PDB file of C-alpha atoms in Angstrom:
ATOM      1  CA  MET A   5       0.000   0.000   0.000  1.00 47.00           C
ATOM      2  CA  LYS A   6       2.855   2.388   0.823  1.00 45.00           C
ATOM      3  CA  LYS A   7       4.375   1.744  -2.607  1.00 45.00           C
ATOM      4  CA  ILE A   8       1.102   2.630  -4.315  1.00 46.00           C
ATOM      5  CA  ILE A   9       0.759   5.882  -2.362  1.00 44.00           C
ATOM      6  CA  LEU A  10       4.396   6.777  -3.030  1.00 38.00           C
ATOM      7  CA  GLY A  11       3.905   5.995  -6.734  1.00 45.00           C
ATOM      8  CA  LEU A  12       0.838   8.237  -6.904  1.00 42.00           C
ATOM      9  CA  LEU A  13       2.645  11.085  -5.147  1.00 45.00           C
ATOM     10  CA  LEU A  14       5.579  10.826  -7.551  1.00 43.00           C
ATOM     11  CA  PHE A  15       3.206  10.776 -10.529  1.00 45.00           C
ATOM     12  CA  VAL A  16       1.430  13.919  -9.288  1.00 45.00           C
ATOM     13  CA  CYS A  17       4.769  15.680  -8.721  1.00 46.00           C
ATOM     14  CA  PHE A  18       6.090  14.803 -12.170  1.00 47.00           C
ATOM     15  CA  TYR A  19       2.783  15.610 -13.866  1.00 46.00           C
ATOM     16  CA  THR A  20       2.573  18.988 -12.087  1.00 48.00           C
ATOM     17  CA  ASN A  21       6.159  19.870 -13.017  1.00 51.00           C
ATOM     18  CA  ALA A  22       5.558  18.848 -16.629  1.00 48.00           C
ATOM     19  CA  GLN A  23       2.663  21.326 -16.841  1.00 52.00           C
ATOM     20  CA  ILE A  24       4.846  24.335 -16.041  1.00 58.00           C
ATOM     21  CA  SER A  25       5.558  26.269 -19.196  1.00 68.00           C
ATOM     22  CA  LEU A  26       7.309  29.529 -19.855  1.00 64.00           C
ATOM     23  CA  PRO A  27       5.227  32.537 -20.790  1.00 79.00           C
ATOM     24  CA  SER A  28       5.521  33.922 -24.269  1.00 83.00           C
ATOM     25  CA  GLY A  29       7.504  37.113 -24.430  1.00 90.00           C
ATOM     26  CA  LYS A  30      10.959  38.441 -25.165  1.00 90.00           C
ATOM     27  CA  ALA A  31      13.753  36.261 -23.757  1.00 94.00           C
ATOM     28  CA  GLN A  32      16.775  38.107 -22.382  1.00 96.00           C
ATOM     29  CA  LEU A  33      20.233  36.961 -21.336  1.00 97.00           C
ATOM     30  CA  VAL A  34      22.013  39.778 -19.515  1.00 97.00           C
ATOM     31  CA  GLU A  35      25.581  39.709 -18.261  1.00 97.00           C
ATOM     32  CA  PHE A  36      26.230  41.607 -15.032  1.00 98.00           C
ATOM     33  CA  THR A  37      28.882  42.324 -12.405  1.00 97.00           C
ATOM     34  CA  ASN A  38      28.488  43.628  -8.865  1.00 97.00           C
ATOM     35  CA  LYS A  39      28.677  47.153 -10.313  1.00 97.00           C
ATOM     36  CA  THR A  40      25.826  46.510 -12.793  1.00 98.00           C
ATOM     37  CA  ALA A  41      23.635  44.086 -10.820  1.00 98.00           C
ATOM     38  CA  LYS A  42      20.677  46.417 -10.234  1.00 98.00           C
ATOM     39  CA  PHE A  43      17.579  45.641 -12.302  1.00 98.00           C
ATOM     40  CA  ILE A  44      14.281  47.490 -12.727  1.00 98.00           C
ATOM     41  CA  VAL A  45      11.244  45.833 -14.272  1.00 98.00           C
ATOM     42  CA  PRO A  46       9.691  48.400 -16.651  1.00 98.00           C
ATOM     43  CA  ALA A  47       6.131  49.667 -16.157  1.00 98.00           C
ATOM     44  CA  GLY A  48       3.613  47.486 -17.974  1.00 97.00           C
ATOM     45  CA  LYS A  49       5.969  44.461 -17.939  1.00 97.00           C
ATOM     46  CA  THR A  50       6.521  41.329 -15.857  1.00 97.00           C
ATOM     47  CA  TRP A  51       9.801  39.431 -15.636  1.00 97.00           C
ATOM     48  CA  TYR A  52       9.965  35.661 -15.278  1.00 97.00           C
ATOM     49  CA  VAL A  53      13.532  34.963 -14.145  1.00 97.00           C
ATOM     50  CA  ASN A  54      14.382  31.457 -15.272  1.00 96.00           C
ATOM     51  CA  GLN A  55      18.024  31.149 -14.318  1.00 94.00           C
ATOM     52  CA  VAL A  56      21.061  32.888 -12.872  1.00 96.00           C
ATOM     53  CA  LEU A  57      24.440  31.394 -13.684  1.00 92.00           C
ATOM     54  CA  SER A  58      28.153  32.054 -13.389  1.00 90.00           C
ATOM     55  CA  TYR A  59      31.463  30.244 -13.195  1.00 81.00           C
ATOM     56  CA  TYR A  60      31.512  26.814 -11.642  1.00 75.00           C
ATOM     57  CA  LYS A  61      34.913  26.933  -9.972  1.00 67.00           C
ATOM     58  CA  LEU A  62      37.745  29.424  -9.879  1.00 69.00           C
ATOM     59  CA  LYS A  63      41.328  28.971  -8.752  1.00 73.00           C
ATOM     60  CA  ASN A  64      41.721  29.329  -4.990  1.00 74.00           C
ATOM     61  CA  THR A  65      37.964  29.465  -4.253  1.00 77.00           C
ATOM     62  CA  ASP A  66      35.199  27.058  -3.392  1.00 77.00           C
ATOM     63  CA  GLY A  67      33.148  28.597  -6.167  1.00 82.00           C
ATOM     64  CA  ILE A  68      30.828  31.436  -7.012  1.00 90.00           C
ATOM     65  CA  ARG A  69      27.438  32.126  -5.499  1.00 92.00           C
ATOM     66  CA  VAL A  70      24.853  34.781  -6.310  1.00 96.00           C
ATOM     67  CA  HIS A  71      22.395  36.112  -3.740  1.00 96.00           C
ATOM     68  CA  ILE A  72      19.552  38.607  -3.905  1.00 97.00           C
ATOM     69  CA  LYS A  73      21.005  41.751  -2.326  1.00 98.00           C
ATOM     70  CA  SER A  74      17.763  43.741  -2.140  1.00 98.00           C
ATOM     71  CA  ILE A  75      14.197  43.916  -3.423  1.00 98.00           C
ATOM     72  CA  ASN A  76      12.458  47.298  -3.654  1.00 98.00           C
ATOM     73  CA  GLY A  77      15.043  48.791  -1.316  1.00 97.00           C
ATOM     74  CA  VAL A  78      14.676  46.094   1.363  1.00 98.00           C
ATOM     75  CA  GLU A  79      18.159  44.810   2.143  1.00 98.00           C
ATOM     76  CA  LEU A  80      18.453  41.025   2.155  1.00 97.00           C
ATOM     77  CA  THR A  81      22.237  40.619   1.984  1.00 97.00           C
ATOM     78  CA  ASN A  82      24.734  42.546   4.101  1.00 97.00           C
ATOM     79  CA  LEU A  83      28.279  41.184   4.141  1.00 95.00           C
ATOM     80  CA  ALA A  84      29.347  43.273   7.143  1.00 95.00           C
ATOM     81  CA  LEU A  85      26.543  41.721   9.215  1.00 95.00           C
ATOM     82  CA  GLU A  86      27.103  38.265   7.651  1.00 93.00           C
ATOM     83  CA  LYS A  87      23.470  38.345   6.548  1.00 95.00           C
ATOM     84  CA  TYR A  88      22.828  36.479   3.293  1.00 94.00           C
ATOM     85  CA  GLY A  89      19.649  36.801   1.272  1.00 94.00           C
ATOM     86  CA  THR A  90      18.068  34.231  -0.952  1.00 94.00           C
ATOM     87  CA  LYS A  91      20.646  32.340  -2.993  1.00 93.00           C
ATOM     88  CA  VAL A  92      19.860  32.164  -6.721  1.00 95.00           C
ATOM     89  CA  TYR A  93      23.100  30.487  -7.873  1.00 93.00           C
ATOM     90  CA  ASP A  94      25.724  28.346  -6.172  1.00 90.00           C
ATOM     91  CA  ALA A  95      28.466  26.595  -8.120  1.00 84.00           C
ATOM     92  CA  VAL A  96      29.037  23.801  -5.626  1.00 78.00           C
ATOM     93  CA  ASN A  97      25.712  23.454  -3.872  1.00 74.00           C
ATOM     94  CA  THR A  98      22.169  22.778  -4.988  1.00 66.00           C
ATOM     95  CA  TYR A  99      20.509  24.772  -2.204  1.00 78.00           C
ATOM     96  CA  VAL A 100      19.126  27.638  -4.257  1.00 82.00           C
ATOM     97  CA  ILE A 101      15.635  29.005  -4.690  1.00 87.00           C
ATOM     98  CA  GLN A 102      13.405  27.275  -7.210  1.00 89.00           C
ATOM     99  CA  PHE A 103      12.790  29.129 -10.464  1.00 92.00           C
ATOM    100  CA  PRO A 104      11.047  30.937 -12.034  1.00 95.00           C
ATOM    101  CA  LEU A 105      11.066  34.071  -9.927  1.00 96.00           C
ATOM    102  CA  ILE A 106       8.286  36.417 -10.997  1.00 96.00           C
ATOM    103  CA  PHE A 107       8.827  40.151 -10.612  1.00 97.00           C
ATOM    104  CA  PRO A 108       5.912  42.502 -11.413  1.00 98.00           C
ATOM    105  CA  GLU A 109       6.217  45.935 -12.989  1.00 98.00           C
ATOM    106  CA  ASN A 110       8.299  48.586 -11.232  1.00 98.00           C
ATOM    107  CA  THR A 111      10.088  46.026  -9.059  1.00 98.00           C
ATOM    108  CA  THR A 112      13.690  46.942  -8.340  1.00 98.00           C
ATOM    109  CA  PHE A 113      16.046  44.173  -7.321  1.00 98.00           C
ATOM    110  CA  GLU A 114      19.776  43.855  -6.937  1.00 98.00           C
ATOM    111  CA  LEU A 115      21.956  40.752  -7.044  1.00 98.00           C
ATOM    112  CA  ILE A 116      25.375  40.244  -5.472  1.00 98.00           C
ATOM    113  CA  ILE A 117      28.120  37.923  -6.726  1.00 96.00           C
ATOM    114  CA  LEU A 118      30.249  36.334  -4.020  1.00 94.00           C
ATOM    115  CA  GLU A 119      33.205  33.975  -3.809  1.00 90.00           C
ATOM    116  CA  LYS A 120      34.144  31.795  -0.884  1.00 84.00           C
ATOM    117  CA  LYS A 121      37.364  30.133   0.172  1.00 81.00           C
ATOM    118  CA  GLU A 122      37.502  27.002   2.293  1.00 77.00           C
ATOM    119  CA  THR A 123      37.778  29.133   5.421  1.00 81.00           C
ATOM    120  CA  GLY A 124      36.391  32.558   6.083  1.00 83.00           C
ATOM    121  CA  PRO A 125      33.210  34.335   5.041  1.00 88.00           C
ATOM    122  CA  PRO A 126      32.137  34.955   1.442  1.00 90.00           C
ATOM    123  CA  TYR A 127      33.520  38.097  -0.184  1.00 92.00           C
ATOM    124  CA  LEU A 128      32.671  40.264  -3.213  1.00 95.00           C
ATOM    125  CA  SER A 129      33.690  38.746  -6.523  1.00 92.00           C
ATOM    126  CA  ASP A 130      35.193  40.605  -9.466  1.00 92.00           C
ATOM    127  CA  ASN A 131      33.676  38.050 -11.835  1.00 91.00           C
ATOM    128  CA  ASN A 132      30.552  38.271 -13.926  1.00 94.00           C
ATOM    129  CA  ALA A 133      27.302  36.333 -13.953  1.00 96.00           C
ATOM    130  CA  PHE A 134      24.256  36.084 -16.199  1.00 97.00           C
ATOM    131  CA  ILE A 135      20.536  36.438 -15.621  1.00 98.00           C
ATOM    132  CA  ASN A 136      18.057  34.845 -18.004  1.00 97.00           C
ATOM    133  CA  TYR A 137      14.479  36.106 -17.987  1.00 97.00           C
ATOM    134  CA  VAL A 138      11.381  36.415 -20.146  1.00 97.00           C
ATOM    135  CA  GLU A 139       9.757  39.855 -20.291  1.00 97.00           C
ATOM    136  CA  THR A 140       6.022  39.853 -20.896  1.00 96.00           C
ATOM    137  CA  ASN A 141       3.440  42.592 -21.329  1.00 95.00           C
ATOM    138  CA  ASN A 142       0.899  42.989 -18.528  1.00 93.00           C
TER     139      ASN A 142
END
C-alpha cells in the first residue's frame, strides 16, 4: 500500500512539473557584475527569471554564489553583518531558490556575486554572472 501511495505522489509531482511552461515574451540573457547588478522591471511588464548562472569553480575558491542583495530597497544581503539573502546560484551546492522568480512591474532588485574560500566568510567577486528572464506585457 505504501508503494502505491508513493507511486501516486511521484506521478502527481512529475505531472505537475511537466505542466509548467514559460510565458511567451521576449527572452533576455544579460551579463552583469556587482557594479551593474541592479535591475528594474519596466512599467507594464513582468519578468519571469528562469536562471542565474556564473562560473563553476575558480582557482583558490570554493566557487561562485549569487544572492539577492535587495528587493524594492529592502536589504536582504549585508556582508558586514554576515546576513545572506536568498541564494539564486551556487556553483558547488544545490541549495538555491526554485525558479522561475516572478517580478511585477516597477520592481527593483539587486543581485550580489560572491566567492568563498575554504575558510572565512564569502567576499565580493570581481567576476561576472548572467541572468536569463522572459519579459512579458501585462
